[in-house]
Amino acid sequence: MKKPEQVIKRVQTGVRLEARMLNVLKALAALKGITLGDLIEGIVLHAFEGHCAFSEETLGQIRDLKKIYGLALSARDSHLLVEASEPHEVGGSRTRKAKQ
């Protein structure tokens, strides 16, 4: 038995992402024929349940796209990202910025 559709309300957001990561996400969404928003929602819903959002085939496509767009970041880097050319914030904020 198919689960009924879920009616939701979407909002526009101004989320900032690492540029190469965004390029990979946009390319993957285009490859799958879905919107960037739909892709991100799917990733988050899977992550909230502790699951990988991607099949082995899609993970291979992601590896290829990362090479194309020069994205060498991994999950280990997630707490180490700092923005270039912005003043450094005091207090260990998650959105730390690096000095130029």
Tab-separated table of N, CA and C in Angstrom:
chain	number	residue	atom	x	y	z
A	1	MET	N	0.832	-1.184	0.000
A	1	MET	CA	0.000	0.000	0.000
A	1	MET	C	0.883	1.256	0.000
A	2	LYS	N	0.611	2.155	-0.924
A	2	LYS	CA	1.403	3.373	-1.075
A	2	LYS	C	1.017	4.378	0.004
A	3	LYS	N	2.036	4.989	0.608
A	3	LYS	CA	1.812	6.022	1.624
A	3	LYS	C	1.241	7.265	0.949
A	4	PRO	N	0.247	7.916	1.560
A	4	PRO	CA	-0.330	9.115	0.938
A	4	PRO	C	0.670	10.267	0.897
A	5	GLU	N	0.509	11.138	-0.085
A	5	GLU	CA	1.380	12.312	-0.201
A	5	GLU	C	1.262	13.181	1.039
A	6	GLN	N	2.364	13.848	1.366
A	6	GLN	CA	2.409	14.744	2.516
A	6	GLN	C	2.365	16.188	2.022
A	7	VAL	N	1.368	16.926	2.445
A	7	VAL	CA	1.258	18.330	2.068
A	7	VAL	C	2.175	19.131	2.991
A	8	ILE	N	3.041	19.938	2.388
A	8	ILE	CA	4.018	20.713	3.150
A	8	ILE	C	3.975	22.176	2.738
A	9	LYS	N	4.636	23.014	3.516
A	9	LYS	CA	4.807	24.423	3.180
A	9	LYS	C	6.311	24.668	3.031
A	10	ARG	N	6.726	25.139	1.879
A	10	ARG	CA	8.138	25.456	1.651
A	10	ARG	C	8.349	26.959	1.825
A	11	VAL	N	9.553	27.312	2.259
A	11	VAL	CA	9.931	28.718	2.424
A	11	VAL	C	11.229	28.972	1.682
A	12	GLN	N	11.377	30.183	1.197
A	12	GLN	CA	12.622	30.602	0.548
A	12	GLN	C	13.649	30.885	1.633
A	13	THR	N	14.888	30.466	1.415
A	13	THR	CA	15.919	30.660	2.425
A	13	THR	C	17.192	31.187	1.771
A	14	GLY	N	18.009	31.820	2.557
A	14	GLY	CA	19.261	32.367	2.057
A	14	GLY	C	20.454	31.592	2.585
A	15	VAL	N	20.420	30.285	2.495
A	15	VAL	CA	21.493	29.439	3.011
A	15	VAL	C	22.776	29.659	2.207
A	16	ARG	N	23.900	29.776	2.920
A	16	ARG	CA	25.203	29.923	2.272
A	16	ARG	C	25.897	28.572	2.291
A	17	LEU	N	26.442	28.167	1.150
A	17	LEU	CA	27.137	26.891	1.014
A	17	LEU	C	28.481	27.113	0.330
A	18	GLU	N	29.396	26.196	0.564
A	18	GLU	CA	30.684	26.233	-0.112
A	18	GLU	C	30.427	26.123	-1.607
A	19	ALA	N	31.085	26.938	-2.399
A	19	ALA	CA	30.775	27.088	-3.824
A	19	ALA	C	30.892	25.783	-4.616
A	20	ARG	N	31.980	25.032	-4.411
A	20	ARG	CA	32.145	23.783	-5.170
A	20	ARG	C	31.123	22.739	-4.747
A	21	MET	N	30.786	22.731	-3.455
A	21	MET	CA	29.767	21.815	-2.959
A	21	MET	C	28.415	22.123	-3.613
A	22	LEU	N	28.098	23.401	-3.713
A	22	LEU	CA	26.855	23.808	-4.364
A	22	LEU	C	26.848	23.379	-5.828
A	23	ASN	N	27.978	23.525	-6.509
A	23	ASN	CA	28.052	23.089	-7.906
A	23	ASN	C	27.779	21.597	-8.040
A	24	VAL	N	28.347	20.790	-7.144
A	24	VAL	CA	28.116	19.349	-7.170
A	24	VAL	C	26.642	19.046	-6.908
A	25	LEU	N	26.057	19.702	-5.917
A	25	LEU	CA	24.643	19.476	-5.598
A	25	LEU	C	23.726	19.855	-6.760
A	26	LYS	N	23.996	21.002	-7.379
A	26	LYS	CA	23.185	21.433	-8.525
A	26	LYS	C	23.304	20.456	-9.687
A	27	ALA	N	24.530	20.010	-9.964
A	27	ALA	CA	24.750	19.069	-11.055
A	27	ALA	C	24.073	17.732	-10.761
A	28	LEU	N	24.138	17.281	-9.517
A	28	LEU	CA	23.485	16.024	-9.150
A	28	LEU	C	21.972	16.145	-9.279
A	29	ALA	N	21.414	17.254	-8.827
A	29	ALA	CA	19.972	17.467	-8.955
A	29	ALA	C	19.570	17.447	-10.427
A	30	ALA	N	20.336	18.126	-11.270
A	30	ALA	CA	20.036	18.131	-12.707
A	30	ALA	C	20.135	16.726	-13.289
A	31	LEU	N	21.147	15.986	-12.887
A	31	LEU	CA	21.332	14.615	-13.359
A	31	LEU	C	20.147	13.730	-12.981
A	32	LYS	N	19.588	13.970	-11.801
A	32	LYS	CA	18.457	13.175	-11.317
A	32	LYS	C	17.109	13.733	-11.753
A	33	GLY	N	17.108	14.910	-12.380
A	33	GLY	CA	15.863	15.516	-12.851
A	33	GLY	C	14.977	16.041	-11.738
A	34	ILE	N	15.616	16.537	-10.663
A	34	ILE	CA	14.866	17.102	-9.542
A	34	ILE	C	15.429	18.485	-9.224
A	35	THR	N	14.722	19.225	-8.395
A	35	THR	CA	15.209	20.543	-7.999
A	35	THR	C	16.273	20.401	-6.918
A	36	LEU	N	17.072	21.440	-6.776
A	36	LEU	CA	18.069	21.473	-5.714
A	36	LEU	C	17.388	21.337	-4.357
A	37	GLY	N	16.278	22.028	-4.172
A	37	GLY	CA	15.533	21.943	-2.915
A	37	GLY	C	15.072	20.532	-2.610
A	38	ASP	N	14.535	19.833	-3.621
A	38	ASP	CA	14.106	18.444	-3.431
A	38	ASP	C	15.285	17.556	-3.036
A	39	LEU	N	16.432	17.774	-3.660
A	39	LEU	CA	17.628	16.992	-3.335
A	39	LEU	C	18.034	17.220	-1.886
A	40	ILE	N	18.100	18.473	-1.475
A	40	ILE	CA	18.511	18.794	-0.102
A	40	ILE	C	17.506	18.223	0.899
A	41	GLU	N	16.215	18.347	0.621
A	41	GLU	CA	15.210	17.774	1.523
A	41	GLU	C	15.408	16.270	1.677
A	42	GLY	N	15.657	15.585	0.568
A	42	GLY	CA	15.873	14.141	0.629
A	42	GLY	C	17.100	13.773	1.443
A	43	ILE	N	18.190	14.524	1.247
A	43	ILE	CA	19.419	14.265	2.002
A	43	ILE	C	19.158	14.445	3.493
A	44	VAL	N	18.499	15.538	3.853
A	44	VAL	CA	18.253	15.843	5.266
A	44	VAL	C	17.320	14.812	5.895
A	45	LEU	N	16.236	14.438	5.218
A	45	LEU	CA	15.319	13.453	5.785
A	45	LEU	C	16.012	12.114	6.025
A	46	HIS	N	16.870	11.708	5.098
A	46	HIS	CA	17.634	10.473	5.300
A	46	HIS	C	18.603	10.632	6.479
A	47	ALA	N	19.324	11.757	6.528
A	47	ALA	CA	20.299	11.991	7.599
A	47	ALA	C	19.627	12.017	8.968
A	48	PHE	N	18.436	12.604	9.059
A	48	PHE	CA	17.717	12.666	10.327
A	48	PHE	C	17.413	11.264	10.870
A	49	GLU	N	17.340	10.284	9.990
A	49	GLU	CA	17.069	8.906	10.403
A	49	GLU	C	18.331	8.048	10.417
A	50	GLY	N	19.483	8.683	10.192
A	50	GLY	CA	20.745	7.967	10.239
A	50	GLY	C	21.018	7.103	9.024
A	51	HIS	N	20.430	7.460	7.878
A	51	HIS	CA	20.591	6.675	6.651
A	51	HIS	C	21.338	7.472	5.589
A	52	CYS	N	21.983	6.754	4.680
A	52	CYS	CA	22.595	7.384	3.518
A	52	CYS	C	21.495	7.651	2.489
A	53	ALA	N	21.500	8.828	1.921
A	53	ALA	CA	20.456	9.210	0.961
A	53	ALA	C	20.704	8.671	-0.442
A	54	PHE	N	21.875	8.060	-0.677
A	54	PHE	CA	22.261	7.733	-2.039
A	54	PHE	C	22.561	6.254	-2.231
A	55	SER	N	22.224	5.767	-3.414
A	55	SER	CA	22.575	4.404	-3.819
A	55	SER	C	24.060	4.375	-4.172
A	56	GLU	N	24.611	3.183	-4.343
A	56	GLU	CA	26.013	3.059	-4.752
A	56	GLU	C	26.249	3.730	-6.105
A	57	GLU	N	25.288	3.598	-7.016
A	57	GLU	CA	25.411	4.235	-8.332
A	57	GLU	C	25.494	5.755	-8.185
A	58	THR	N	24.625	6.326	-7.363
A	58	THR	CA	24.625	7.777	-7.166
A	58	THR	C	25.895	8.228	-6.460
A	59	LEU	N	26.384	7.440	-5.515
A	59	LEU	CA	27.645	7.793	-4.850
A	59	LEU	C	28.786	7.841	-5.858
A	60	GLY	N	28.772	6.961	-6.835
A	60	GLY	CA	29.766	7.003	-7.903
A	60	GLY	C	29.636	8.265	-8.737
A	61	GLN	N	28.410	8.659	-9.025
A	61	GLN	CA	28.180	9.898	-9.777
A	61	GLN	C	28.671	11.098	-8.973
A	62	ILE	N	28.439	11.070	-7.669
A	62	ILE	CA	28.908	12.159	-6.805
A	62	ILE	C	30.431	12.226	-6.820
A	63	ARG	N	31.098	11.078	-6.738
A	63	ARG	CA	32.570	11.069	-6.807
A	63	ARG	C	33.051	11.706	-8.106
A	64	ASP	N	32.398	11.370	-9.213
A	64	ASP	CA	32.773	11.947	-10.503
A	64	ASP	C	32.546	13.457	-10.521
A	65	LEU	N	31.404	13.900	-10.001
A	65	LEU	CA	31.094	15.334	-9.979
A	65	LEU	C	32.068	16.090	-9.073
A	66	LYS	N	32.455	15.486	-7.955
A	66	LYS	CA	33.432	16.124	-7.071
A	66	LYS	C	34.750	16.341	-7.798
A	67	LYS	N	35.166	15.379	-8.602
A	67	LYS	CA	36.401	15.533	-9.384
A	67	LYS	C	36.245	16.654	-10.400
A	68	ILE	N	35.117	16.677	-11.095
A	68	ILE	CA	34.871	17.701	-12.121
A	68	ILE	C	34.932	19.101	-11.514
A	69	TYR	N	34.319	19.274	-10.329
A	69	TYR	CA	34.235	20.595	-9.716
A	69	TYR	C	35.349	20.866	-8.700
A	70	GLY	N	36.294	19.941	-8.557
A	70	GLY	CA	37.437	20.169	-7.671
A	70	GLY	C	37.084	20.192	-6.202
A	71	LEU	N	36.080	19.424	-5.807
A	71	LEU	CA	35.659	19.383	-4.407
A	71	LEU	C	36.379	18.241	-3.701
A	72	ALA	N	37.343	18.586	-2.842
A	72	ALA	CA	38.120	17.584	-2.121
A	72	ALA	C	37.717	17.496	-0.657
A	73	LEU	N	36.708	18.251	-0.236
A	73	LEU	CA	36.261	18.225	1.156
A	73	LEU	C	35.583	16.899	1.466
A	74	SER	N	35.684	16.492	2.745
A	74	SER	CA	35.004	15.281	3.198
A	74	SER	C	34.253	15.596	4.486
A	75	ALA	N	33.547	14.603	5.001
A	75	ALA	CA	32.800	14.783	6.248
A	75	ALA	C	33.734	15.197	7.390
A	76	ARG	N	34.960	14.735	7.352
A	76	ARG	CA	35.933	15.102	8.396
A	76	ARG	C	36.215	16.593	8.428
A	77	ASP	N	35.992	17.265	7.312
A	77	ASP	CA	36.246	18.707	7.225
A	77	ASP	C	35.075	19.548	7.750
A	78	SER	N	33.949	18.938	8.037
A	78	SER	CA	32.720	19.696	8.306
A	78	SER	C	32.821	20.690	9.453
A	79	HIS	N	33.620	20.408	10.462
A	79	HIS	CA	33.754	21.337	11.589
A	79	HIS	C	34.997	22.213	11.475
A	80	LEU	N	35.659	22.136	10.338
A	80	LEU	CA	36.911	22.877	10.143
A	80	LEU	C	36.807	23.970	9.087
A	81	LEU	N	35.630	24.138	8.514
A	81	LEU	CA	35.463	25.088	7.409
A	81	LEU	C	35.424	26.520	7.926
A	82	VAL	N	36.197	27.379	7.308
A	82	VAL	CA	36.202	28.806	7.623
A	82	VAL	C	36.137	29.581	6.315
A	83	GLU	N	35.512	30.724	6.356
A	83	GLU	CA	35.393	31.547	5.154
A	83	GLU	C	36.606	32.443	5.002
A	84	ALA	N	37.052	32.605	3.777
A	84	ALA	CA	38.175	33.482	3.472
A	84	ALA	C	37.725	34.935	3.436
A	85	SER	N	38.642	35.832	3.701
A	85	SER	CA	38.464	37.280	3.579
A	85	SER	C	37.307	37.851	4.383
A	86	GLU	N	37.061	37.288	5.541
A	86	GLU	CA	36.069	37.835	6.474
A	86	GLU	C	36.742	37.908	7.845
A	87	PRO	N	36.372	38.859	8.684
A	87	PRO	CA	36.975	38.924	10.021
A	87	PRO	C	36.630	37.683	10.837
A	88	HIS	N	37.570	37.234	11.662
A	88	HIS	CA	37.376	36.050	12.500
A	88	HIS	C	36.421	36.373	13.648
A	89	GLU	N	35.434	35.527	13.864
A	89	GLU	CA	34.492	35.719	14.959
A	89	GLU	C	35.070	35.156	16.240
A	90	VAL	N	34.786	35.806	17.346
A	90	VAL	CA	35.242	35.370	18.659
A	90	VAL	C	34.167	34.490	19.277
A	91	GLY	N	34.570	33.469	20.023
A	91	GLY	CA	33.610	32.664	20.746
A	91	GLY	C	33.354	31.295	20.154
A	92	GLY	N	34.120	30.873	19.151
A	92	GLY	CA	33.989	29.526	18.615
A	92	GLY	C	32.674	29.262	17.912
A	93	SER	N	32.115	30.252	17.275
A	93	SER	CA	30.854	30.090	16.542
A	93	SER	C	31.000	29.052	15.453
A	94	ARG	N	29.926	28.329	15.145
A	94	ARG	CA	29.910	27.325	14.069
A	94	ARG	C	30.190	27.978	12.730
A	95	THR	N	29.903	29.266	12.589
A	95	THR	CA	30.113	29.969	11.328
A	95	THR	C	31.386	30.805	11.421
A	96	ARG	N	32.441	30.177	11.933
A	96	ARG	CA	33.722	30.867	12.058
A	96	ARG	C	34.182	31.427	10.730
A	97	LYS	N	34.888	32.508	10.778
A	97	LYS	CA	35.426	33.133	9.589
A	97	LYS	C	36.936	33.285	9.762
A	98	ALA	N	37.671	33.146	8.676
A	98	ALA	CA	39.133	33.248	8.729
A	98	ALA	C	39.590	34.647	8.411
A	99	LYS	N	40.709	35.028	9.006
A	99	LYS	CA	41.326	36.304	8.643
A	99	LYS	C	41.985	36.158	7.299
A	100	GLN	N	42.053	37.226	6.572
A	100	GLN	CA	42.686	37.199	5.238
A	100	GLN	C	44.165	37.212	5.361
